[in-house]
Amino acid sequence: MDKLFADAVQVLERNWTGNLTIPAKTLYPHQWSWDSCFISIGNSHVDTDRAIKELECLFAAQWKNGMIPSIVFDKKAKTYFPSADFYEIERSENAPKDLGTSGMTQPPMHAIACYYVYKNAQDKAKAAEFLKKAYPRLKKFHRYLATYRDPEGSGTITILHPWESGMDNSPLWDEPLSKIDAKDLPEFERLDTKAVNGASDTIPKDEEYNKFIYLIELMKKHNYDERKMYANFPFKIKDVLFTSIFYVANKFLREIANIIGEDPKEMGTWISKTEKNFYKYFIKDQKEFGVSEENLFYDYDLVQREWIRKKTVASFIPIYTGLMTKEDSQNLVKWIRHSHFCGNDGFCHVPTIPSTDTNEPYFHKSNYWRGPIWVNTNWMIWLGLLKYGYEEEAEAIRSGVFELVKSHGFREYYNPKTGEGLGGKDFSWTSSLVMDMIKRNRKETQMDEGIL
Ligand code: 9WN
C-alpha cells in the first residue's frame, strides 16, 4: 500500500502546474471542475496548501450568476478541443472578463472537497480561514443550481449538455440526442482522437461528438442565458448523479456553515426539497422500487417527458446520498452485486462497477462511459456502501480498484472484462481517489458520510 500511495502522489506531482492539477497530459491540459475536487480530496491527505490553491484557482473562475464552469482554460495549451475561443463566453455578461472558461458546469463536488480539506488538515486554523473564504462561493454555486437549474423548485437538478453530467457519452443520452438534428455545424477538428493515438473505439463516435458541439453552438446562440435556454432547449434532463452529489454537497455545506459559525438554514431547505422529490422524479413506480432492474433510479427527460431507463452506474449513485431507507438500500445493493455489474461471479476481471450493464446491447468494453470502469463512480458507491453498513461489498470494490491500478496503472478507465487500462495515462482523479481509499479510516468515514 505504501508503494501504491507513493506512486499516486507522484502522478499528482507530475500533473501539477503550480496552480492546479490537470486531469492528464495532452488529452486534458486545462483545469476541470469536478476533477479538481477529487484531486483536492486526495491532496488533502498530503498537502493542504496545494489542495487549497487548486480549489481557489477554480473558484476564481466562478461566473457572476454563481456557476462554476466545467473547464478553466490554460490559453497556452493547444492539445484540447473545444478551446476557450470556441466557447465565446464574452456573449454572457455573467462570464469572467479575464479568464477563458467553458460555458457549462459539472457535478458540484466542491463543498465535499472543501470539507475534507479542513477535516484532513493538520493546521485547522489555516483550513478554517480557507473555509470562510470558500463558503460564499459554494453557497452562490448551490443557489445557482437551486434556481437556474431547478426552476421547478424540486431539489433535483437539470443538465443542459451531456458533458455537464461528467459522463459524456453514456447510453443515457442516446435517446435524447437521437431527437436532435446537428445542423449548420462550424468546421472543427477533434483533438481527442490524436491524444489517444487513434484508439477511436475508446472515445465517443463522431455522430455523438457533433451533437456535443451542436449543443454548445446553441448555448452560444442563447448567450448562455439559462432562463432562455430553459424555455426551449432540446436537451434538458433531470440527472440522478448530479442531483445525488448536490444533495450530499448540501449536507457538507451545512456542516461547513456550522464549523465557521454561519447560518445553515438555506441548505436545510435545499436538502428537504431533494428528500421530498428525489423518488418522485427518478423512479417510475415507487411501490415497485428495486423489484426489477426496470424500477431503479433513472434520469428524467424533461423534453420527452419520460424516464431514461438505460442500465448504467448512475442508477446506483443514490446509495451515496443516504436518503434511502435501509430496506430500499437492500434492494439497490442487490442490483449493485448483480453479475451484469461485475458483482457476484467471475464474469468480470474484478468486482468493480462498470459504467454500463455488461449484458446490454449498448455495453462496449472499451468505449469511454459506455462500459468501462471509472474510479470516481466506484469511489462514490464504496462510500455509499459503507454508509449503509455493507462493509463486505464496499471492501470488494476497494480491493478491485487497487487491483486495477496495481496491474494496469493509474488510467482514466478500465476494460471490465480484462482490466486493461484505457484512455489517459497518469490520470489524476484515479490517483487521488486511490490515495483517499488507502488513507481513510473506515469508522470515521461512516461518521462523516453517515451523520452529516
Ligand atoms: C468534457 C476531464 C473530463 C472529465 C469528464 C470526462 C471527460 C471532457 C471531454 O474528461 O470530459 O468535459 O473532453 O471528454 O467525461 O468527466 O471531467 O477529466
Short mmCIF file of C-alpha atoms and ligand atoms in Angstrom, two decimals:
data_model
loop_
_atom_site.label_atom_id
_atom_site.label_comp_id
_atom_site.label_asym_id
_atom_site.label_seq_id
_atom_site.Cartn_x
_atom_site.Cartn_y
_atom_site.Cartn_z
CA MET A 1 0.00 0.00 0.00
CA ASP A 2 2.83 2.41 0.78
CA LYS A 3 4.23 1.97 -2.71
CA LEU A 4 0.81 2.41 -4.33
CA PHE A 5 0.23 5.56 -2.30
CA ALA A 6 3.66 6.97 -3.17
CA ASP A 7 3.10 6.22 -6.88
CA ALA A 8 -0.27 8.02 -6.78
CA VAL A 9 1.34 11.05 -5.14
CA GLN A 10 3.89 11.08 -7.96
CA VAL A 11 1.14 11.20 -10.61
CA LEU A 12 -0.38 14.26 -8.93
CA GLU A 13 3.08 15.78 -8.72
CA ARG A 14 3.64 15.30 -12.45
CA ASN A 15 0.25 16.82 -13.33
CA TRP A 16 0.66 19.83 -11.02
CA THR A 17 1.24 23.12 -12.88
CA GLY A 18 2.00 25.30 -9.86
CA ASN A 19 -1.62 26.45 -9.50
CA LEU A 20 -3.75 23.46 -10.37
CA THR A 21 -3.61 19.82 -11.39
CA ILE A 22 -4.53 18.88 -14.95
CA PRO A 23 -6.51 15.63 -15.33
CA ALA A 24 -3.99 14.11 -17.77
CA LYS A 25 -1.24 15.34 -20.09
CA THR A 26 -2.15 16.09 -23.75
CA LEU A 27 -5.73 14.76 -23.51
CA TYR A 28 -6.90 17.24 -20.82
CA PRO A 29 -4.37 20.08 -20.43
CA HIS A 30 -6.70 22.51 -18.57
CA GLN A 31 -8.43 22.60 -15.19
CA TRP A 32 -11.65 20.60 -14.91
CA SER A 33 -14.13 21.36 -12.18
CA TRP A 34 -15.10 18.04 -10.61
CA ASP A 35 -11.64 16.60 -11.36
CA SER A 36 -10.11 19.34 -9.20
CA CYS A 37 -12.47 18.42 -6.38
CA PHE A 38 -11.49 14.74 -6.48
CA ILE A 39 -7.84 15.77 -6.75
CA SER A 40 -8.10 18.04 -3.69
CA ILE A 41 -9.63 15.22 -1.68
CA GLY A 42 -6.51 13.14 -2.46
CA ASN A 43 -4.17 16.05 -1.83
CA SER A 44 -5.89 16.81 1.49
CA HIS A 45 -4.06 13.77 2.88
CA VAL A 46 -0.61 15.06 1.94
CA ASP A 47 -0.60 18.76 1.14
CA THR A 48 -3.29 21.12 2.46
CA ASP A 49 -1.74 24.16 0.74
CA ARG A 50 -1.88 22.52 -2.64
CA ALA A 51 -5.46 21.36 -2.17
CA ILE A 52 -6.48 24.89 -1.16
CA LYS A 53 -4.64 26.50 -4.07
CA GLU A 54 -6.30 24.14 -6.54
CA LEU A 55 -9.82 24.93 -5.31
CA GLU A 56 -9.19 28.67 -5.04
CA CYS A 57 -7.93 28.68 -8.61
CA LEU A 58 -11.21 27.10 -9.70
CA PHE A 59 -13.34 29.43 -7.58
CA ALA A 60 -11.63 32.44 -9.20
CA ALA A 61 -13.34 31.41 -12.46
CA GLN A 62 -16.85 31.42 -10.97
CA TRP A 63 -19.38 33.27 -13.08
CA LYS A 64 -21.31 36.27 -11.69
CA ASN A 65 -24.51 34.22 -11.52
CA GLY A 66 -22.73 31.63 -9.36
CA MET A 67 -21.97 28.98 -11.97
CA ILE A 68 -18.63 27.23 -11.53
CA PRO A 69 -17.61 26.34 -15.10
CA SER A 70 -16.65 22.81 -16.10
CA ILE A 71 -13.32 23.94 -17.58
CA VAL A 72 -10.89 26.76 -16.80
CA PHE A 73 -8.60 27.06 -19.80
CA ASP A 74 -4.87 27.44 -19.91
CA LYS A 75 -4.62 29.62 -23.02
CA LYS A 76 -1.15 28.30 -23.83
CA ALA A 77 -2.26 24.66 -24.06
CA LYS A 78 -3.24 23.69 -27.59
CA THR A 79 -3.99 19.97 -27.47
CA TYR A 80 -7.69 20.13 -26.48
CA PHE A 81 -10.79 20.98 -28.47
CA PRO A 82 -13.14 22.89 -27.93
CA SER A 83 -10.79 25.70 -26.95
CA ALA A 84 -11.54 28.79 -24.85
CA ASP A 85 -12.13 30.85 -28.02
CA PHE A 86 -14.68 28.37 -29.31
CA TYR A 87 -16.94 28.93 -26.29
CA GLU A 88 -17.16 32.74 -26.85
CA ILE A 89 -18.22 33.26 -23.24
CA GLU A 90 -17.99 37.02 -23.67
CA ARG A 91 -21.53 36.66 -25.07
CA SER A 92 -22.68 36.41 -21.44
CA GLU A 93 -22.49 39.30 -19.01
CA ASN A 94 -22.01 36.72 -16.25
CA ALA A 95 -18.75 35.33 -17.64
CA PRO A 96 -15.41 36.35 -16.12
CA LYS A 97 -13.67 39.00 -18.22
CA ASP A 98 -10.05 37.98 -17.98
CA LEU A 99 -10.26 34.18 -17.96
CA GLY A 100 -11.13 31.54 -20.52
CA THR A 101 -13.75 29.08 -19.31
CA SER A 102 -16.35 26.76 -20.77
CA GLY A 103 -19.97 27.90 -20.68
CA MET A 104 -21.41 24.96 -18.75
CA THR A 105 -20.99 23.34 -15.36
CA GLN A 106 -20.18 19.92 -13.82
CA PRO A 107 -21.35 17.96 -10.75
CA PRO A 108 -20.96 20.02 -7.54
CA MET A 109 -18.33 18.05 -5.60
CA HIS A 110 -16.86 21.31 -4.29
CA ALA A 111 -18.36 21.58 -0.78
CA ILE A 112 -17.46 17.93 -0.21
CA ALA A 113 -13.84 18.61 -1.25
CA CYS A 114 -13.63 21.75 0.93
CA TYR A 115 -14.93 19.84 3.95
CA TYR A 116 -12.28 17.14 3.55
CA VAL A 117 -9.52 19.70 3.07
CA TYR A 118 -10.49 21.04 6.50
CA LYS A 119 -11.06 17.65 8.06
CA ASN A 120 -7.69 16.23 6.97
CA ALA A 121 -5.66 19.40 7.65
CA GLN A 122 -3.05 19.49 10.41
CA ASP A 123 -3.32 23.26 10.65
CA LYS A 124 -7.00 23.70 11.43
CA ALA A 125 -6.80 27.49 11.80
CA LYS A 126 -5.46 27.84 8.28
CA ALA A 127 -8.05 25.42 6.92
CA ALA A 128 -10.85 27.29 8.71
CA GLU A 129 -9.68 30.52 7.06
CA PHE A 130 -9.95 28.74 3.73
CA LEU A 131 -13.48 27.55 4.56
CA LYS A 132 -14.51 31.11 5.41
CA LYS A 133 -13.33 32.33 2.01
CA ALA A 134 -14.80 29.36 0.15
CA TYR A 135 -18.20 29.42 1.85
CA PRO A 136 -19.80 32.37 -0.03
CA ARG A 137 -18.55 30.89 -3.34
CA LEU A 138 -20.01 27.49 -2.54
CA LYS A 139 -23.30 28.92 -1.41
CA LYS A 140 -23.58 31.05 -4.54
CA PHE A 141 -22.94 27.99 -6.70
CA HIS A 142 -25.55 25.91 -4.88
CA ARG A 143 -28.02 28.78 -5.12
CA TYR A 144 -27.37 28.96 -8.87
CA LEU A 145 -28.17 25.26 -9.17
CA ALA A 146 -31.24 25.53 -6.93
CA THR A 147 -32.68 28.35 -9.05
CA TYR A 148 -31.48 28.35 -12.67
CA ARG A 149 -31.19 24.57 -12.84
CA ASP A 150 -34.30 23.85 -10.85
CA PRO A 151 -36.95 26.43 -11.65
CA GLU A 152 -39.44 23.75 -10.60
CA GLY A 153 -38.16 24.10 -7.02
CA SER A 154 -37.97 20.32 -6.75
CA GLY A 155 -34.50 19.87 -5.27
CA THR A 156 -33.50 17.95 -8.43
CA ILE A 157 -31.07 19.39 -10.95
CA THR A 158 -31.40 19.79 -14.72
CA ILE A 159 -28.42 19.40 -17.04
CA LEU A 160 -28.33 21.07 -20.45
CA HIS A 161 -25.44 19.16 -22.03
CA PRO A 162 -24.15 15.57 -21.65
CA TRP A 163 -20.78 17.00 -20.59
CA GLU A 164 -22.44 18.55 -17.54
CA SER A 165 -23.17 15.07 -16.21
CA GLY A 166 -19.45 14.18 -16.25
CA MET A 167 -20.40 11.01 -18.17
CA ASP A 168 -20.10 12.36 -21.71
CA ASN A 169 -21.28 9.56 -23.97
CA SER A 170 -23.22 7.37 -21.54
CA PRO A 171 -26.02 5.40 -23.27
CA LEU A 172 -28.30 7.56 -21.11
CA TRP A 173 -28.03 10.30 -23.71
CA ASP A 174 -28.67 8.14 -26.81
CA GLU A 175 -32.42 8.73 -26.98
CA PRO A 176 -32.41 12.43 -26.14
CA LEU A 177 -29.58 13.06 -28.62
CA SER A 178 -31.25 10.99 -31.34
CA LYS A 179 -34.04 13.59 -31.45
CA ILE A 180 -31.57 16.39 -32.12
CA ASP A 181 -30.55 17.31 -35.64
CA ALA A 182 -26.98 18.65 -35.52
CA LYS A 183 -27.19 21.06 -38.42
CA ASP A 184 -25.08 24.05 -39.52
CA LEU A 185 -22.05 22.93 -37.54
CA PRO A 186 -18.95 25.10 -37.81
CA GLU A 187 -15.79 23.45 -39.09
CA PHE A 188 -13.73 21.92 -36.31
CA GLU A 189 -11.10 19.28 -35.70
CA ARG A 190 -11.38 16.76 -32.89
CA LEU A 191 -8.14 16.51 -30.94
CA ASP A 192 -9.05 13.67 -28.57
CA THR A 193 -8.61 11.22 -31.47
CA LYS A 194 -4.96 12.27 -31.71
CA ALA A 195 -4.42 12.23 -27.95
CA VAL A 196 -5.47 8.58 -27.71
CA ASN A 197 -3.22 7.69 -30.66
CA GLY A 198 -6.06 6.71 -32.95
CA ALA A 199 -7.70 4.29 -30.48
CA SER A 200 -11.07 5.56 -31.74
CA ASP A 201 -13.06 2.70 -30.17
CA THR A 202 -12.22 4.14 -26.72
CA ILE A 203 -13.79 7.58 -27.26
CA PRO A 204 -17.18 8.94 -28.46
CA LYS A 205 -18.19 8.47 -32.10
CA ASP A 206 -18.25 11.46 -34.47
CA GLU A 207 -22.02 11.31 -34.53
CA GLU A 208 -22.18 11.84 -30.75
CA TYR A 209 -19.40 14.39 -30.81
CA ASN A 210 -21.19 16.51 -33.44
CA LYS A 211 -24.20 16.72 -31.14
CA PHE A 212 -21.98 17.81 -28.23
CA ILE A 213 -20.65 20.63 -30.40
CA TYR A 214 -24.09 21.48 -31.75
CA LEU A 215 -25.41 21.96 -28.20
CA ILE A 216 -22.53 24.33 -27.43
CA GLU A 217 -23.41 26.31 -30.56
CA LEU A 218 -26.97 26.51 -29.30
CA MET A 219 -25.84 27.71 -25.87
CA LYS A 220 -23.85 30.43 -27.62
CA LYS A 221 -26.91 31.46 -29.64
CA HIS A 222 -28.74 31.90 -26.34
CA ASN A 223 -25.80 33.92 -24.98
CA TYR A 224 -25.65 31.35 -22.16
CA ASP A 225 -28.83 32.81 -20.68
CA GLU A 226 -30.24 29.97 -18.55
CA ARG A 227 -33.76 31.35 -18.43
CA LYS A 228 -33.98 31.49 -22.22
CA MET A 229 -32.32 28.10 -22.61
CA TYR A 230 -34.65 26.53 -20.10
CA ALA A 231 -37.65 27.64 -22.15
CA ASN A 232 -36.73 25.81 -25.35
CA PHE A 233 -33.50 23.84 -25.16
CA PRO A 234 -33.67 20.40 -26.86
CA PHE A 235 -31.56 18.68 -24.16
CA LYS A 236 -32.99 19.13 -20.66
CA ILE A 237 -32.57 16.28 -18.22
CA LYS A 238 -33.14 15.86 -14.50
CA ASP A 239 -29.99 13.93 -13.65
CA VAL A 240 -29.66 11.31 -10.89
CA LEU A 241 -25.89 11.53 -10.46
CA PHE A 242 -25.79 15.34 -10.47
CA THR A 243 -28.70 15.57 -8.01
CA SER A 244 -27.23 12.91 -5.71
CA ILE A 245 -23.99 14.87 -5.49
CA PHE A 246 -25.91 18.14 -4.98
CA TYR A 247 -27.72 16.56 -2.03
CA VAL A 248 -24.54 15.25 -0.40
CA ALA A 249 -22.78 18.57 -1.08
CA ASN A 250 -25.60 20.46 0.65
CA LYS A 251 -25.10 18.32 3.74
CA PHE A 252 -21.39 19.08 3.74
CA LEU A 253 -22.05 22.78 3.10
CA ARG A 254 -24.39 22.81 6.08
CA GLU A 255 -21.59 21.31 8.15
CA ILE A 256 -19.14 23.92 6.85
CA ALA A 257 -21.61 26.64 7.91
CA ASN A 258 -21.70 25.11 11.39
CA ILE A 259 -17.88 24.95 11.58
CA ILE A 260 -17.43 28.63 10.68
CA GLY A 261 -20.47 29.91 12.56
CA GLU A 262 -22.74 30.78 9.61
CA ASP A 263 -26.49 30.20 9.36
CA PRO A 264 -27.13 26.75 7.81
CA LYS A 265 -30.84 27.35 7.15
CA GLU A 266 -30.79 27.71 3.36
CA MET A 267 -29.03 24.35 2.96
CA GLY A 268 -31.69 22.79 5.14
CA THR A 269 -34.33 23.99 2.69
CA TRP A 270 -32.49 22.55 -0.32
CA ILE A 271 -31.94 19.26 1.49
CA SER A 272 -35.64 18.91 2.37
CA LYS A 273 -36.72 19.64 -1.18
CA THR A 274 -34.49 16.90 -2.56
CA GLU A 275 -35.66 14.47 0.12
CA LYS A 276 -39.26 15.22 -0.80
CA ASN A 277 -38.89 14.82 -4.57
CA PHE A 278 -35.96 12.51 -5.29
CA TYR A 279 -38.12 9.38 -5.58
CA LYS A 280 -40.88 11.20 -7.41
CA TYR A 281 -38.55 12.45 -10.13
CA PHE A 282 -36.28 9.46 -10.52
CA ILE A 283 -38.47 6.36 -10.04
CA LYS A 284 -41.31 5.46 -12.35
CA ASP A 285 -43.18 3.21 -9.93
CA GLN A 286 -42.18 3.89 -6.35
CA LYS A 287 -44.09 0.93 -4.92
CA GLU A 288 -42.08 -1.45 -7.05
CA PHE A 289 -38.67 0.07 -6.29
CA GLY A 290 -35.84 -2.39 -6.89
CA VAL A 291 -38.13 -5.36 -7.54
CA SER A 292 -36.76 -5.46 -11.06
CA GLU A 293 -33.98 -3.57 -12.76
CA GLU A 294 -36.69 -1.64 -14.62
CA ASN A 295 -37.54 0.17 -11.43
CA LEU A 296 -34.37 1.68 -10.11
CA PHE A 297 -33.40 5.36 -10.17
CA TYR A 298 -33.42 6.71 -13.71
CA ASP A 299 -32.85 10.16 -15.21
CA TYR A 300 -35.96 12.03 -16.33
CA ASP A 301 -36.03 13.65 -19.76
CA LEU A 302 -37.98 16.92 -19.45
CA VAL A 303 -38.27 17.28 -23.23
CA GLN A 304 -39.64 13.81 -23.99
CA ARG A 305 -41.38 13.64 -20.59
CA GLU A 306 -40.09 10.14 -19.99
CA TRP A 307 -37.64 8.28 -17.76
CA ILE A 308 -34.44 7.17 -19.45
CA ARG A 309 -34.32 3.52 -18.48
CA LYS A 310 -30.81 2.63 -19.59
CA LYS A 311 -28.92 0.42 -17.19
CA THR A 312 -25.90 2.41 -16.10
CA VAL A 313 -23.84 3.06 -12.99
CA ALA A 314 -25.82 6.31 -12.48
CA SER A 315 -28.73 4.25 -11.07
CA PHE A 316 -26.51 3.19 -8.15
CA ILE A 317 -25.10 6.58 -7.17
CA PRO A 318 -28.09 7.35 -4.86
CA ILE A 319 -26.55 4.92 -2.37
CA TYR A 320 -24.04 7.74 -1.81
CA THR A 321 -26.81 10.13 -0.72
CA GLY A 322 -28.02 8.28 2.34
CA LEU A 323 -31.58 9.43 1.66
CA MET A 324 -32.85 5.90 1.06
CA THR A 325 -34.33 3.72 3.77
CA LYS A 326 -32.31 0.65 4.82
CA GLU A 327 -34.85 -1.54 3.06
CA ASP A 328 -34.53 0.36 -0.22
CA SER A 329 -30.76 0.26 0.08
CA GLN A 330 -31.02 -3.56 0.25
CA ASN A 331 -32.95 -3.55 -2.99
CA LEU A 332 -30.38 -1.34 -4.64
CA VAL A 333 -27.43 -3.36 -3.34
CA LYS A 334 -28.98 -6.48 -4.86
CA TRP A 335 -28.50 -4.88 -8.29
CA ILE A 336 -25.10 -3.43 -7.44
CA ARG A 337 -23.98 -7.01 -6.69
CA HIS A 338 -25.63 -8.43 -9.79
CA SER A 339 -23.30 -10.30 -12.13
CA HIS A 340 -24.13 -7.93 -15.00
CA PHE A 341 -22.50 -5.22 -12.95
CA CYS A 342 -19.46 -7.35 -12.13
CA GLY A 343 -20.80 -8.28 -8.75
CA ASN A 344 -21.04 -11.88 -7.73
CA ASP A 345 -19.40 -14.13 -10.28
CA GLY A 346 -16.31 -14.37 -12.41
CA PHE A 347 -17.96 -12.57 -15.29
CA CYS A 348 -15.62 -9.61 -14.95
CA HIS A 349 -11.98 -9.12 -14.18
CA VAL A 350 -12.51 -7.71 -10.67
CA PRO A 351 -15.61 -6.81 -8.66
CA THR A 352 -15.92 -3.13 -9.51
CA ILE A 353 -18.91 -1.42 -11.09
CA PRO A 354 -18.64 -0.72 -14.84
CA SER A 355 -20.33 2.34 -16.37
CA THR A 356 -22.95 0.20 -18.15
CA ASP A 357 -24.63 -3.17 -17.56
CA THR A 358 -22.36 -5.70 -19.30
CA ASN A 359 -25.33 -7.64 -20.67
CA GLU A 360 -26.97 -4.81 -22.60
CA PRO A 361 -26.59 -4.25 -26.36
CA TYR A 362 -25.25 -0.76 -25.69
CA PHE A 363 -22.43 -2.12 -23.49
CA HIS A 364 -18.98 -1.63 -25.01
CA LYS A 365 -15.94 -3.00 -23.15
CA SER A 366 -13.57 -0.17 -24.04
CA ASN A 367 -15.61 2.87 -25.08
CA TYR A 368 -15.45 5.68 -22.52
CA TRP A 369 -18.72 5.89 -20.50
CA ARG A 370 -20.40 3.05 -22.42
CA GLY A 371 -18.96 0.18 -20.37
CA PRO A 372 -15.51 0.76 -18.85
CA ILE A 373 -14.91 1.03 -15.11
CA TRP A 374 -14.24 4.54 -13.78
CA VAL A 375 -12.72 5.05 -10.34
CA ASN A 376 -14.77 8.12 -9.30
CA THR A 377 -18.15 6.38 -9.57
CA ASN A 378 -16.74 3.35 -7.74
CA TRP A 379 -15.45 5.65 -5.01
CA MET A 380 -18.95 7.11 -4.52
CA ILE A 381 -20.53 3.65 -4.41
CA TRP A 382 -17.83 2.47 -1.99
CA LEU A 383 -18.68 5.36 0.37
CA GLY A 384 -22.41 4.72 -0.04
CA LEU A 385 -22.00 1.03 0.82
CA LEU A 386 -20.01 1.96 3.93
CA LYS A 387 -22.67 4.49 4.89
CA TYR A 388 -25.30 1.73 4.91
CA GLY A 389 -23.04 -0.82 6.60
CA TYR A 390 -22.36 -3.09 3.58
CA GLU A 391 -18.76 -3.50 4.61
CA GLU A 392 -18.02 -6.65 2.66
CA GLU A 393 -19.38 -5.26 -0.59
CA ALA A 394 -17.56 -1.98 -0.01
CA GLU A 395 -14.28 -3.76 0.62
CA ALA A 396 -14.69 -5.85 -2.54
CA ILE A 397 -14.90 -2.66 -4.61
CA ARG A 398 -11.98 -1.06 -2.83
CA SER A 399 -9.79 -4.15 -3.42
CA GLY A 400 -10.99 -4.30 -7.02
CA VAL A 401 -9.87 -0.72 -7.63
CA PHE A 402 -6.48 -1.43 -6.01
CA GLU A 403 -6.05 -4.48 -8.21
CA LEU A 404 -6.80 -2.46 -11.37
CA VAL A 405 -4.30 0.28 -10.60
CA LYS A 406 -1.59 -2.12 -9.40
CA SER A 407 -1.77 -4.23 -12.54
CA HIS A 408 -2.63 -1.60 -15.14
CA GLY A 409 -1.51 1.80 -13.82
CA PHE A 410 -3.45 4.94 -12.90
CA ARG A 411 -5.52 5.07 -16.05
CA GLU A 412 -8.60 7.08 -16.93
CA TYR A 413 -10.83 3.98 -17.24
CA TYR A 414 -10.56 0.18 -17.47
CA ASN A 415 -11.99 -2.64 -19.57
CA PRO A 416 -14.27 -4.59 -17.17
CA LYS A 417 -13.64 -7.92 -18.91
CA THR A 418 -9.84 -7.84 -18.85
CA GLY A 419 -8.85 -4.96 -16.56
CA GLU A 420 -6.86 -3.36 -19.39
CA GLY A 421 -6.17 0.34 -18.74
CA LEU A 422 -7.70 2.76 -21.26
CA GLY A 423 -7.86 6.46 -22.13
CA GLY A 424 -5.47 8.89 -20.45
CA LYS A 425 -2.37 7.61 -18.68
CA ASP A 426 -1.34 9.02 -15.28
CA PHE A 427 -4.93 10.13 -14.69
CA SER A 428 -5.22 12.48 -11.73
CA TRP A 429 -8.58 11.54 -10.16
CA THR A 430 -7.80 7.83 -10.34
CA SER A 431 -4.62 8.56 -8.36
CA SER A 432 -6.17 10.93 -5.85
CA LEU A 433 -9.16 8.74 -5.07
CA VAL A 434 -6.91 5.71 -4.64
CA MET A 435 -4.96 7.82 -2.13
CA ASP A 436 -8.23 8.56 -0.37
CA MET A 437 -9.27 4.90 -0.38
CA ILE A 438 -5.93 3.97 1.21
CA LYS A 439 -5.91 6.71 3.86
CA ARG A 440 -9.47 6.88 5.06
CA ASN A 441 -10.30 5.47 8.40
CA ARG A 442 -13.43 3.34 7.91
CA LYS A 443 -15.11 4.26 11.20
CA GLU A 444 -14.56 7.98 10.72
CA THR A 445 -15.83 7.72 7.17
CA GLN A 446 -19.02 6.13 8.36
CA MET A 447 -19.46 9.00 10.76
CA ASP A 448 -18.65 11.76 8.28
CA GLU A 449 -20.67 10.33 5.47
CA GLY A 450 -23.42 8.94 7.65
CA ILE A 451 -24.37 11.56 10.18
CA LEU A 452 -23.82 14.77 8.30
C1 9WN B 1 -15.53 17.09 -21.41
C2 9WN B 1 -11.67 15.65 -17.63
C3 9WN B 1 -13.07 15.36 -18.13
C4 9WN B 1 -13.96 14.74 -17.03
C5 9WN B 1 -15.26 14.18 -17.57
C6 9WN B 1 -14.93 13.23 -18.72
C7 9WN B 1 -14.16 13.98 -19.81
C8 9WN B 1 -14.44 16.04 -21.22
C9 9WN B 1 -14.05 15.51 -22.58
O1 9WN B 1 -12.95 14.48 -19.26
O2 9WN B 1 -14.97 15.04 -20.32
O3 9WN B 1 -15.71 17.80 -20.22
O4 9WN B 1 -13.36 16.21 -23.30
O5 9WN B 1 -14.44 14.39 -22.92
O6 9WN B 1 -16.07 12.65 -19.23
O7 9WN B 1 -15.97 13.52 -16.56
O8 9WN B 1 -14.24 15.70 -16.06
O9 9WN B 1 -11.13 14.53 -16.99
#
